[in-house]
């Protein structure tokens, strides 16, 4: 908050807090009751997604959500805050919404701004998401337009996938090709110990720290098709 205040000069914010409230478990004694129990994820996710095959299960229906809304005014800094709680209600079908502040009265134009923020399609979608797939997020990297490509040794990438190797470890799994240097390295290590060697990221960091050159774009080998590929920017 302090960083945004220093950068923009803003002093008034809408604070939205969601609390997950899990229902009290009831003893299930009938077969129909067993059929109503939400399934538990037993398979390991294989993609960065929510609510789709291969991704994380969405537990949005397993709990109730208590929502708190506040107008927060930063008096001097992020440690000196004055807040006014308000209620926000909406109907999803035609999206009628109301805002009430109880005994705390706010200027009409402030209420109008708050309502516009909370009623926006983007805000509603982000707060009610139950299905999301990272593969559907198409973002254009700012480094793609003027991509640097260096190849002093006239290196060529083999067309035969069996010849692809991590240039640091020799591994043949989870390989990423740097689109600037042609270096083939391993993907990043995951929190559970799986993943690659991390040499692709190390290669990027090496050039950045030694020469200051930015070679951030890598493509995952094996994903390149006429329709696209998995490209990552460091």
Tab-separated table of C-alpha atoms in Angstrom:
chain	number	residue	atom	x	y	z
A	1	UNK	CA	0.000	0.000	0.000
A	2	UNK	CA	2.787	2.398	0.919
A	3	UNK	CA	4.554	1.723	-2.389
A	4	UNK	CA	1.401	2.520	-4.375
A	5	UNK	CA	0.825	5.677	-2.324
A	6	UNK	CA	4.349	6.893	-3.025
A	7	UNK	CA	4.068	6.093	-6.732
A	8	UNK	CA	0.586	7.447	-7.484
A	9	UNK	CA	-0.204	9.875	-4.688
A	10	UNK	CA	-3.464	8.016	-4.035
A	11	UNK	CA	-4.877	8.133	-0.519
A	12	UNK	CA	-8.298	6.484	-0.834
A	13	UNK	CA	-8.722	2.731	-1.436
A	14	UNK	CA	-11.452	0.106	-1.480
A	15	UNK	CA	-10.494	-2.798	0.792
A	16	UNK	CA	-12.172	-6.137	-0.040
A	17	UNK	CA	-11.666	-9.017	2.371
A	18	UNK	CA	-12.996	-12.541	1.808
A	19	UNK	CA	-13.182	-15.050	4.656
A	20	UNK	CA	-13.747	-18.714	3.848
A	21	UNK	CA	-16.221	-20.269	6.267
A	22	UNK	CA	-16.385	-24.035	6.052
A	23	UNK	CA	-19.698	-25.546	7.112
A	24	UNK	CA	-19.870	-27.767	10.173
A	25	UNK	CA	-19.605	-31.387	9.051
A	26	UNK	CA	-22.733	-33.442	9.622
A	27	UNK	CA	-22.756	-37.177	10.089
A	28	UNK	CA	-23.767	-38.902	6.855
A	29	UNK	CA	-25.981	-41.947	7.385
A	30	UNK	CA	-27.777	-42.357	4.054
A	31	UNK	CA	-26.641	-43.234	0.530
A	32	UNK	CA	-28.200	-40.094	-0.910
A	33	UNK	CA	-26.169	-38.061	1.544
A	34	UNK	CA	-22.978	-39.772	0.385
A	35	UNK	CA	-23.747	-38.798	-3.206
A	36	UNK	CA	-23.918	-35.127	-2.188
A	37	UNK	CA	-20.446	-35.073	-0.639
A	38	UNK	CA	-17.988	-33.009	-2.684
A	39	UNK	CA	-15.210	-35.102	-4.290
A	40	UNK	CA	-11.650	-34.850	-2.951
A	41	UNK	CA	-8.767	-34.403	-5.396
A	42	UNK	CA	-6.725	-37.591	-5.524
A	43	UNK	CA	-4.687	-37.067	-8.687
A	44	UNK	CA	-1.657	-34.826	-9.031
A	45	UNK	CA	-2.310	-31.703	-11.152
A	46	UNK	CA	-0.442	-31.670	-14.473
A	47	UNK	CA	-1.227	-28.119	-15.563
A	48	UNK	CA	-1.635	-24.670	-14.083
A	49	UNK	CA	-5.427	-24.519	-14.113
A	50	UNK	CA	-8.467	-24.592	-11.824
A	51	UNK	CA	-11.671	-26.559	-12.371
A	52	UNK	CA	-10.543	-28.306	-15.594
A	53	UNK	CA	-9.117	-31.757	-16.350
A	54	UNK	CA	-5.498	-31.973	-15.281
A	55	UNK	CA	-5.711	-28.905	-13.054
A	56	UNK	CA	-6.577	-28.206	-9.446
A	57	UNK	CA	-10.109	-28.933	-8.300
A	58	UNK	CA	-12.250	-25.926	-7.512
A	59	UNK	CA	-13.624	-26.099	-3.969
A	60	UNK	CA	-15.754	-22.985	-4.429
A	61	UNK	CA	-18.896	-24.922	-3.502
A	62	UNK	CA	-17.351	-26.456	-0.370
A	63	UNK	CA	-17.498	-23.334	1.746
A	64	UNK	CA	-19.354	-20.124	2.302
A	65	UNK	CA	-17.652	-16.783	1.813
A	66	UNK	CA	-18.048	-13.899	4.222
A	67	UNK	CA	-17.276	-10.619	2.481
A	68	UNK	CA	-16.103	-7.429	4.146
A	69	UNK	CA	-15.878	-4.088	2.371
A	70	UNK	CA	-14.211	-0.925	3.614
A	71	UNK	CA	-13.240	2.490	2.363
A	72	UNK	CA	-9.695	3.095	3.579
A	73	UNK	CA	-8.176	6.568	3.761
A	74	UNK	CA	-4.436	6.845	4.335
A	75	UNK	CA	-3.995	9.915	6.497
A	76	UNK	CA	-0.184	10.221	6.398
A	77	UNK	CA	1.235	6.796	5.528
A	78	UNK	CA	0.229	3.134	5.300
A	79	UNK	CA	0.403	2.808	9.089
A	80	UNK	CA	-2.033	5.651	9.698
A	81	UNK	CA	-5.331	4.465	8.240
A	82	UNK	CA	-8.936	5.534	8.714
A	83	UNK	CA	-11.559	3.082	7.485
A	84	UNK	CA	-15.330	3.114	6.964
A	85	UNK	CA	-17.138	-0.192	6.636
A	86	UNK	CA	-19.969	-0.491	4.120
A	87	UNK	CA	-22.290	-3.190	2.801
A	88	UNK	CA	-22.416	-4.205	-0.822
A	89	UNK	CA	-25.195	-6.372	-2.235
A	90	UNK	CA	-25.833	-7.490	-5.799
A	91	UNK	CA	-28.051	-9.775	-7.882
A	92	UNK	CA	-26.120	-11.876	-10.383
A	93	UNK	CA	-28.935	-12.156	-12.976
A	94	UNK	CA	-29.479	-8.507	-13.832
A	95	UNK	CA	-26.726	-7.303	-11.503
A	96	UNK	CA	-28.628	-4.772	-9.497
A	97	UNK	CA	-26.401	-3.514	-6.713
A	98	UNK	CA	-26.737	-1.394	-3.616
A	99	UNK	CA	-24.216	0.155	-1.262
A	100	UNK	CA	-25.081	1.222	2.263
A	101	UNK	CA	-22.841	2.679	4.947
A	102	UNK	CA	-25.121	2.643	7.965
A	103	UNK	CA	-24.422	5.628	10.175
A	104	UNK	CA	-21.387	6.607	8.140
A	105	UNK	CA	-22.422	8.841	5.273
A	106	UNK	CA	-20.214	9.081	2.195
A	107	UNK	CA	-20.444	11.659	-0.593
A	108	UNK	CA	-22.563	10.487	-3.512
A	109	UNK	CA	-19.709	10.709	-5.986
A	110	UNK	CA	-17.575	8.404	-3.787
A	111	UNK	CA	-20.392	5.833	-3.692
A	112	UNK	CA	-20.711	6.094	-7.475
A	113	UNK	CA	-17.000	5.378	-7.954
A	114	UNK	CA	-17.104	2.408	-5.567
A	115	UNK	CA	-20.156	0.983	-7.288
A	116	UNK	CA	-18.513	1.325	-10.715
A	117	UNK	CA	-15.435	-0.586	-9.512
A	118	UNK	CA	-17.339	-3.431	-7.861
A	119	UNK	CA	-19.907	-3.716	-10.664
A	120	UNK	CA	-17.316	-3.884	-13.446
A	121	UNK	CA	-17.279	-7.126	-15.437
A	122	UNK	CA	-13.590	-7.674	-14.758
A	123	UNK	CA	-14.011	-7.309	-11.015
A	124	UNK	CA	-17.044	-9.613	-10.909
A	125	UNK	CA	-15.274	-12.283	-12.944
A	126	UNK	CA	-12.145	-12.172	-10.785
A	127	UNK	CA	-14.137	-12.465	-7.567
A	128	UNK	CA	-16.381	-15.291	-8.779
A	129	UNK	CA	-13.876	-17.402	-10.719
A	130	UNK	CA	-14.315	-21.166	-10.427
A	131	UNK	CA	-12.657	-22.203	-13.704
A	132	UNK	CA	-9.322	-20.839	-14.891
A	133	UNK	CA	-6.667	-22.150	-17.250
A	134	UNK	CA	-3.255	-20.538	-17.589
A	135	UNK	CA	-3.013	-21.894	-21.141
A	136	UNK	CA	-5.838	-19.544	-22.140
A	137	UNK	CA	-3.974	-16.469	-20.940
A	138	UNK	CA	-2.364	-14.956	-24.051
A	139	UNK	CA	0.092	-12.242	-23.059
A	140	UNK	CA	2.421	-10.504	-25.510
A	141	UNK	CA	5.894	-10.057	-24.057
A	142	UNK	CA	7.476	-6.631	-24.449
A	143	UNK	CA	10.727	-8.412	-25.367
A	144	UNK	CA	9.226	-10.206	-28.376
A	145	UNK	CA	9.056	-7.229	-30.771
A	146	UNK	CA	12.818	-6.533	-30.694
A	147	UNK	CA	14.094	-9.955	-29.696
A	148	UNK	CA	17.883	-10.164	-29.570
A	149	UNK	CA	19.370	-13.229	-31.246
A	150	UNK	CA	23.033	-14.083	-30.911
A	151	UNK	CA	24.676	-17.094	-32.529
A	152	UNK	CA	28.448	-16.578	-32.867
A	153	UNK	CA	29.134	-20.303	-33.333
A	154	UNK	CA	26.402	-20.854	-35.943
A	155	UNK	CA	24.684	-23.317	-33.627
A	156	UNK	CA	21.760	-25.316	-35.028
A	157	UNK	CA	19.035	-27.088	-33.047
A	158	UNK	CA	18.561	-30.744	-34.064
A	159	UNK	CA	15.197	-31.545	-35.607
A	160	UNK	CA	15.265	-34.985	-33.984
A	161	UNK	CA	13.834	-34.697	-30.447
A	162	UNK	CA	15.977	-37.662	-29.371
A	163	UNK	CA	19.051	-35.434	-29.736
A	164	UNK	CA	17.784	-32.707	-27.421
A	165	UNK	CA	19.780	-32.520	-24.190
A	166	UNK	CA	20.050	-30.219	-21.203
A	167	UNK	CA	23.428	-28.601	-21.920
A	168	UNK	CA	24.313	-28.579	-18.222
A	169	UNK	CA	23.119	-31.972	-17.008
A	170	UNK	CA	22.452	-34.020	-20.145
A	171	UNK	CA	18.853	-34.632	-19.124
A	172	UNK	CA	16.244	-35.227	-21.834
A	173	UNK	CA	13.205	-34.160	-19.809
A	174	UNK	CA	11.532	-30.756	-19.363
A	175	UNK	CA	13.750	-28.891	-21.825
A	176	UNK	CA	13.497	-25.192	-22.681
A	177	UNK	CA	15.169	-23.461	-25.637
A	178	UNK	CA	16.368	-19.893	-25.199
A	179	UNK	CA	15.085	-17.943	-28.214
A	180	UNK	CA	18.013	-15.520	-28.128
A	181	UNK	CA	21.029	-17.770	-27.594
A	182	UNK	CA	19.831	-21.223	-28.643
A	183	UNK	CA	20.784	-22.629	-25.254
A	184	UNK	CA	18.840	-25.724	-24.185
A	185	UNK	CA	18.337	-25.969	-20.451
A	186	UNK	CA	16.169	-27.656	-17.872
A	187	UNK	CA	12.983	-26.178	-16.480
A	188	UNK	CA	12.716	-24.803	-12.986
A	189	UNK	CA	12.613	-27.017	-9.932
A	190	UNK	CA	9.221	-27.266	-8.236
A	191	UNK	CA	8.486	-26.902	-4.545
A	192	UNK	CA	8.064	-30.675	-4.171
A	193	UNK	CA	11.429	-31.492	-5.727
A	194	UNK	CA	10.093	-32.350	-9.174
A	195	UNK	CA	10.719	-30.419	-12.363
A	196	UNK	CA	13.964	-29.754	-14.187
A	197	UNK	CA	17.506	-28.784	-13.302
A	198	UNK	CA	16.862	-25.049	-13.439
A	199	UNK	CA	19.738	-24.567	-15.898
A	200	UNK	CA	17.587	-22.572	-18.370
A	201	UNK	CA	16.934	-19.947	-15.698
A	202	UNK	CA	20.561	-20.063	-14.568
A	203	UNK	CA	21.641	-19.349	-18.169
A	204	UNK	CA	19.421	-16.254	-18.247
A	205	UNK	CA	20.767	-15.048	-14.891
A	206	UNK	CA	24.374	-15.620	-15.958
A	207	UNK	CA	24.119	-13.346	-18.997
A	208	UNK	CA	22.186	-10.726	-17.056
A	209	UNK	CA	24.757	-10.590	-14.252
A	210	UNK	CA	27.926	-10.802	-16.372
A	211	UNK	CA	27.115	-8.779	-19.497
A	212	UNK	CA	23.807	-7.119	-18.645
A	213	UNK	CA	22.157	-8.717	-21.684
A	214	UNK	CA	18.485	-9.658	-21.431
A	215	UNK	CA	17.651	-13.006	-23.025
A	216	UNK	CA	14.379	-13.734	-21.205
A	217	UNK	CA	12.256	-15.688	-23.710
A	218	UNK	CA	12.325	-19.488	-23.735
A	219	UNK	CA	10.130	-22.043	-25.473
A	220	UNK	CA	9.407	-25.514	-24.159
A	221	UNK	CA	10.711	-28.075	-26.615
A	222	UNK	CA	8.035	-30.471	-27.784
A	223	UNK	CA	5.245	-27.891	-27.665
A	224	UNK	CA	5.955	-26.069	-30.941
A	225	UNK	CA	3.100	-26.528	-33.430
A	226	UNK	CA	1.700	-24.517	-36.364
A	227	UNK	CA	-0.807	-23.075	-33.882
A	228	UNK	CA	1.576	-21.935	-31.170
A	229	UNK	CA	3.922	-23.038	-28.398
A	230	UNK	CA	4.539	-22.739	-24.669
A	231	UNK	CA	6.724	-19.644	-24.265
A	232	UNK	CA	7.918	-18.271	-20.950
A	233	UNK	CA	9.530	-14.948	-20.103
A	234	UNK	CA	11.998	-14.644	-17.254
